[in-house]
């Protein structure tokens, strides 16, 4: 079981390796990890202190900071408010926005494009048009912020609409506050495996995330880096450690900067 950093010394062996590493990478989920959940997804601002710590890590710590989010990649820079070039993987690995602005996106085959179109029709027939988010990788339904009864009804209607499309053999994944049909096999584990190949065996990596979609990343990183579950309440996880935002999150980022020569 993972243990909160507040009840544990920071992992000295990892940070010693970090201080000596020639290649460093910090992989970060956005919603629920760097920013608290909010019903207004267009205004999901980071926790206080996060942007400043990340700025230090990017500018002073020779660290490749990579955002790995379920959101579309181009949503992140505006929300994060960090006017520095970052690499961003969006839609659970379907999109890749490089720090230099280059962009890649997986192309869905015709059958899966048709499946997403069908999903939209079924969701609209359930009266969920206002709850739909269309992504390059599929479609999501959000119920975060709704009254409990309405949230339950929305959840049931979303499952009713999307469950038959499992015939496409693609994930139907419930996240914190919604349900998503991803018309792709890519997930955050795919991102971690790709980066491990690119960065090489000597790279020092950490991955931070909060919900079930981050477990794929934690699993892929086992034996190759440090994974941290970031959330107020513990849940079973593949992560190595559990930390509570915002204080322990900011503490972790500050310690990263200190060990890499940044100004704390």
CSV table of C-alpha atoms in Angstrom, one decimal:
chain,number,residue,atom,x,y,z
A,1,UNK,CA,0.0,0.0,0.0
A,2,UNK,CA,1.3,3.5,-0.8
A,3,UNK,CA,2.0,5.8,2.1
A,4,UNK,CA,1.5,9.6,2.3
A,5,UNK,CA,4.7,11.6,2.1
A,6,UNK,CA,3.5,13.5,5.2
A,7,UNK,CA,4.0,10.3,7.2
A,8,UNK,CA,7.2,9.3,5.4
A,9,UNK,CA,10.6,10.8,4.5
A,10,UNK,CA,10.9,11.7,0.9
A,11,UNK,CA,12.4,8.8,-1.1
A,12,UNK,CA,16.1,9.6,-0.6
A,13,UNK,CA,17.4,7.0,-3.1
A,14,UNK,CA,15.3,8.4,-5.9
A,15,UNK,CA,16.2,12.0,-5.2
A,16,UNK,CA,19.9,11.1,-4.9
A,17,UNK,CA,19.6,9.5,-8.4
A,18,UNK,CA,17.7,12.6,-9.6
A,19,UNK,CA,20.5,14.9,-8.4
A,20,UNK,CA,23.1,13.0,-10.4
A,21,UNK,CA,21.0,12.2,-13.5
A,22,UNK,CA,21.9,13.5,-16.9
A,23,UNK,CA,18.3,13.1,-18.2
A,24,UNK,CA,15.3,14.0,-16.0
A,25,UNK,CA,11.6,13.9,-16.8
A,26,UNK,CA,8.6,14.8,-14.7
A,27,UNK,CA,5.2,13.5,-16.0
A,28,UNK,CA,2.2,15.2,-14.7
A,29,UNK,CA,-1.6,14.7,-15.1
A,30,UNK,CA,-3.6,18.0,-15.0
A,31,UNK,CA,-7.1,17.7,-13.6
A,32,UNK,CA,-7.1,16.4,-10.0
A,33,UNK,CA,-3.3,16.4,-9.9
A,34,UNK,CA,-2.0,19.9,-10.7
A,35,UNK,CA,-5.5,21.5,-10.4
A,36,UNK,CA,-8.5,20.7,-8.2
A,37,UNK,CA,-11.6,19.4,-9.9
A,38,UNK,CA,-14.2,21.9,-10.7
A,39,UNK,CA,-17.5,21.8,-12.5
A,40,UNK,CA,-16.4,24.6,-14.7
A,41,UNK,CA,-13.8,22.8,-16.7
A,42,UNK,CA,-12.8,25.9,-18.7
A,43,UNK,CA,-11.5,27.6,-15.5
A,44,UNK,CA,-9.7,24.7,-13.8
A,45,UNK,CA,-6.7,26.7,-12.4
A,46,UNK,CA,-3.7,25.0,-10.8
A,47,UNK,CA,-3.3,24.8,-7.0
A,48,UNK,CA,-1.5,27.8,-5.5
A,49,UNK,CA,2.2,27.5,-5.8
A,50,UNK,CA,2.2,24.9,-8.6
A,51,UNK,CA,2.9,27.2,-11.5
A,52,UNK,CA,5.8,28.8,-9.7
A,53,UNK,CA,7.4,25.5,-8.8
A,54,UNK,CA,7.0,24.2,-12.4
A,55,UNK,CA,8.5,27.4,-13.8
A,56,UNK,CA,11.6,26.9,-11.6
A,57,UNK,CA,11.9,23.2,-12.6
A,58,UNK,CA,11.6,24.0,-16.3
A,59,UNK,CA,14.0,27.0,-16.3
A,60,UNK,CA,16.6,26.0,-13.7
A,61,UNK,CA,16.5,22.2,-13.3
A,62,UNK,CA,17.3,20.7,-16.7
A,63,UNK,CA,14.1,18.7,-16.4
A,64,UNK,CA,11.8,17.7,-19.2
A,65,UNK,CA,8.3,18.6,-17.9
A,66,UNK,CA,5.6,16.7,-19.7
A,67,UNK,CA,1.8,17.0,-19.1
A,68,UNK,CA,-0.1,13.8,-19.7
A,69,UNK,CA,-3.8,14.6,-19.6
A,70,UNK,CA,-7.2,13.2,-20.7
A,71,UNK,CA,-8.0,16.7,-22.0
A,72,UNK,CA,-7.2,17.8,-25.6
A,73,UNK,CA,-3.6,18.9,-25.6
A,74,UNK,CA,-4.2,22.5,-26.7
A,75,UNK,CA,-6.4,23.1,-23.6
A,76,UNK,CA,-3.5,22.8,-21.2
A,77,UNK,CA,-1.3,25.9,-21.8
A,78,UNK,CA,-4.1,28.4,-21.2
A,79,UNK,CA,-5.2,26.6,-18.0
A,80,UNK,CA,-1.7,26.0,-16.6
A,81,UNK,CA,-0.8,29.7,-17.1
A,82,UNK,CA,2.9,28.8,-17.7
A,83,UNK,CA,4.3,30.8,-20.5
A,84,UNK,CA,7.0,28.4,-21.3
A,85,UNK,CA,7.2,25.7,-24.0
A,86,UNK,CA,6.1,22.3,-22.6
A,87,UNK,CA,5.5,18.9,-24.1
A,88,UNK,CA,1.8,17.9,-23.7
A,89,UNK,CA,0.2,14.5,-24.4
A,90,UNK,CA,-3.5,15.0,-24.7
A,91,UNK,CA,-6.5,12.6,-24.9
A,92,UNK,CA,-4.7,9.9,-22.9
A,93,UNK,CA,-1.9,9.7,-25.5
A,94,UNK,CA,-3.9,10.2,-28.7
A,95,UNK,CA,-2.3,13.6,-29.2
A,96,UNK,CA,1.2,14.8,-28.8
A,97,UNK,CA,2.1,18.5,-28.7
A,98,UNK,CA,5.8,19.1,-28.7
A,99,UNK,CA,7.5,21.9,-26.9
A,100,UNK,CA,8.4,23.5,-30.3
A,101,UNK,CA,4.8,23.5,-31.4
A,102,UNK,CA,4.9,20.4,-33.6
A,103,UNK,CA,1.7,18.4,-33.3
A,104,UNK,CA,0.9,14.7,-33.9
A,105,UNK,CA,-2.5,13.0,-33.5
A,106,UNK,CA,-3.5,9.4,-34.0
A,107,UNK,CA,-5.9,8.9,-36.9
A,108,UNK,CA,-8.9,6.7,-36.1
A,109,UNK,CA,-9.9,4.1,-38.6
A,110,UNK,CA,-13.2,4.4,-40.4
A,111,UNK,CA,-15.0,1.9,-38.2
A,112,UNK,CA,-14.1,3.8,-35.1
A,113,UNK,CA,-14.9,7.2,-36.6
A,114,UNK,CA,-18.3,5.8,-37.4
A,115,UNK,CA,-18.5,4.4,-33.8
A,116,UNK,CA,-17.9,7.9,-32.3
A,117,UNK,CA,-20.5,9.4,-34.6
A,118,UNK,CA,-23.0,6.7,-33.5
A,119,UNK,CA,-22.0,7.4,-29.8
A,120,UNK,CA,-22.9,11.1,-30.3
A,121,UNK,CA,-26.3,10.2,-31.8
A,122,UNK,CA,-27.1,7.9,-28.9
A,123,UNK,CA,-25.9,10.4,-26.3
A,124,UNK,CA,-28.0,13.2,-27.9
A,125,UNK,CA,-31.0,10.9,-28.0
A,126,UNK,CA,-30.6,10.5,-24.2
A,127,UNK,CA,-30.7,14.2,-23.8
A,128,UNK,CA,-27.1,14.6,-22.9
A,129,UNK,CA,-26.0,17.1,-25.5
A,130,UNK,CA,-24.9,19.7,-22.9
A,131,UNK,CA,-22.8,17.1,-21.1
A,132,UNK,CA,-20.8,15.8,-24.1
A,133,UNK,CA,-17.1,16.5,-24.8
A,134,UNK,CA,-16.0,15.4,-28.3
A,135,UNK,CA,-12.3,14.6,-28.5
A,136,UNK,CA,-9.9,13.4,-31.3
A,137,UNK,CA,-9.8,10.1,-29.4
A,138,UNK,CA,-13.5,9.6,-28.8
A,139,UNK,CA,-16.3,11.1,-26.6
A,140,UNK,CA,-16.8,11.8,-23.0
A,141,UNK,CA,-19.8,12.6,-20.8
A,142,UNK,CA,-19.4,14.8,-17.7
A,143,UNK,CA,-21.6,14.9,-14.6
A,144,UNK,CA,-19.2,16.6,-12.1
A,145,UNK,CA,-20.9,19.4,-10.2
A,146,UNK,CA,-24.5,18.1,-10.8
A,147,UNK,CA,-26.8,17.5,-7.8
A,148,UNK,CA,-26.5,13.9,-6.7
A,149,UNK,CA,-29.8,12.7,-8.2
A,150,UNK,CA,-29.1,14.3,-11.5
A,151,UNK,CA,-25.6,13.0,-11.6
A,152,UNK,CA,-26.9,9.4,-11.1
A,153,UNK,CA,-29.4,9.8,-13.9
A,154,UNK,CA,-26.7,11.2,-16.2
A,155,UNK,CA,-24.4,8.4,-15.4
A,156,UNK,CA,-27.1,5.7,-16.1
A,157,UNK,CA,-28.1,7.4,-19.4
A,158,UNK,CA,-24.4,7.7,-20.5
A,159,UNK,CA,-23.8,4.0,-19.8
A,160,UNK,CA,-27.1,3.1,-21.6
A,161,UNK,CA,-25.9,5.1,-24.7
A,162,UNK,CA,-22.3,4.0,-24.8
A,163,UNK,CA,-22.3,0.4,-23.5
A,164,UNK,CA,-23.4,-1.2,-26.9
A,165,UNK,CA,-20.4,0.4,-28.6
A,166,UNK,CA,-18.0,-1.8,-26.6
A,167,UNK,CA,-18.3,-4.0,-29.7
A,168,UNK,CA,-15.6,-1.8,-31.2
A,169,UNK,CA,-13.3,-3.4,-28.6
A,170,UNK,CA,-12.2,0.0,-27.2
A,171,UNK,CA,-12.2,1.2,-23.6
A,172,UNK,CA,-15.2,2.5,-21.9
A,173,UNK,CA,-13.7,4.2,-18.9
A,174,UNK,CA,-15.3,5.9,-15.9
A,175,UNK,CA,-13.2,8.7,-14.5
A,176,UNK,CA,-13.8,11.1,-11.6
A,177,UNK,CA,-17.0,12.9,-12.7
A,178,UNK,CA,-17.7,11.3,-16.0
A,179,UNK,CA,-17.6,8.4,-18.5
A,180,UNK,CA,-15.5,8.2,-21.7
A,181,UNK,CA,-15.5,6.1,-24.8
A,182,UNK,CA,-12.0,6.1,-26.2
A,183,UNK,CA,-11.9,4.8,-29.8
A,184,UNK,CA,-8.2,4.0,-29.5
A,185,UNK,CA,-6.0,1.4,-27.7
A,186,UNK,CA,-3.7,4.2,-26.5
A,187,UNK,CA,-3.6,5.1,-22.9
A,188,UNK,CA,-1.2,6.8,-20.5
A,189,UNK,CA,0.8,3.7,-20.2
A,190,UNK,CA,1.5,4.0,-24.0
A,191,UNK,CA,2.9,7.5,-23.2
A,192,UNK,CA,5.2,6.2,-20.5
A,193,UNK,CA,6.5,3.4,-22.7
A,194,UNK,CA,7.1,5.7,-25.6
A,195,UNK,CA,9.0,8.2,-23.3
A,196,UNK,CA,11.1,5.4,-21.7
A,197,UNK,CA,12.3,4.3,-25.2
A,198,UNK,CA,13.1,7.9,-26.2
A,199,UNK,CA,14.8,9.0,-23.0
A,200,UNK,CA,16.9,5.9,-22.5
A,201,UNK,CA,17.7,3.6,-19.6
A,202,UNK,CA,19.6,6.2,-17.6
A,203,UNK,CA,16.7,8.7,-17.4
A,204,UNK,CA,15.3,9.6,-14.0
A,205,UNK,CA,11.5,9.8,-14.2
A,206,UNK,CA,8.6,10.5,-11.9
A,207,UNK,CA,4.9,10.3,-12.8
A,208,UNK,CA,2.1,12.0,-10.8
A,209,UNK,CA,-1.6,11.4,-11.3
A,210,UNK,CA,-4.9,11.0,-9.4
A,211,UNK,CA,-7.5,8.8,-11.0
A,212,UNK,CA,-8.0,5.4,-12.6
A,213,UNK,CA,-6.7,6.5,-16.0
A,214,UNK,CA,-3.3,7.2,-14.4
A,215,UNK,CA,-3.0,3.6,-13.2
A,216,UNK,CA,-1.9,2.6,-16.8
A,217,UNK,CA,1.0,5.1,-16.4
A,218,UNK,CA,1.9,3.9,-13.0
A,219,UNK,CA,1.9,0.3,-14.2
A,220,UNK,CA,4.2,1.1,-17.1
A,221,UNK,CA,6.6,3.0,-15.0
A,222,UNK,CA,7.1,0.2,-12.4
A,223,UNK,CA,10.8,-0.5,-12.0
A,224,UNK,CA,11.8,2.5,-14.1
A,225,UNK,CA,10.9,5.5,-11.9
A,226,UNK,CA,8.8,6.9,-9.1
A,227,UNK,CA,5.0,7.1,-9.3
A,228,UNK,CA,2.8,9.2,-7.0
A,229,UNK,CA,-0.9,9.1,-6.4
A,230,UNK,CA,-2.0,12.7,-5.8
A,231,UNK,CA,-5.4,13.0,-4.2
A,232,UNK,CA,-7.0,14.1,-0.9
A,233,UNK,CA,-8.2,10.5,0.0
A,234,UNK,CA,-6.4,7.3,-0.5
A,235,UNK,CA,-7.6,4.6,-2.9
A,236,UNK,CA,-5.9,1.3,-4.0
A,237,UNK,CA,-3.2,2.1,-6.5
A,238,UNK,CA,-0.1,0.9,-8.4
A,239,UNK,CA,1.7,4.1,-7.4
A,240,UNK,CA,4.7,4.0,-5.1
A,241,UNK,CA,3.6,6.8,-2.9
A,242,UNK,CA,0.4,8.7,-2.0
A,243,UNK,CA,0.6,12.5,-1.5
A,244,UNK,CA,-2.2,15.0,-0.6
A,245,UNK,CA,-2.6,18.2,-2.6
A,246,UNK,CA,-1.9,21.0,-2.4
A,247,UNK,CA,0.7,21.1,0.4
A,248,UNK,CA,2.4,17.8,-0.2
A,249,UNK,CA,2.3,18.3,-4.0
A,250,UNK,CA,4.0,21.7,-3.7
A,251,UNK,CA,6.5,20.1,-1.2
A,252,UNK,CA,7.4,17.4,-3.7
A,253,UNK,CA,7.9,19.9,-6.6
A,254,UNK,CA,10.0,22.2,-4.3
A,255,UNK,CA,12.2,19.2,-3.3
A,256,UNK,CA,12.6,18.3,-7.0
A,257,UNK,CA,13.9,21.8,-7.7
A,258,UNK,CA,16.2,21.8,-4.7
A,259,UNK,CA,17.8,18.5,-5.7
A,260,UNK,CA,18.4,19.7,-9.2
A,261,UNK,CA,20.0,23.0,-8.3
A,262,UNK,CA,16.9,25.2,-8.6
A,263,UNK,CA,16.1,28.1,-6.4
A,264,UNK,CA,13.6,26.7,-3.8
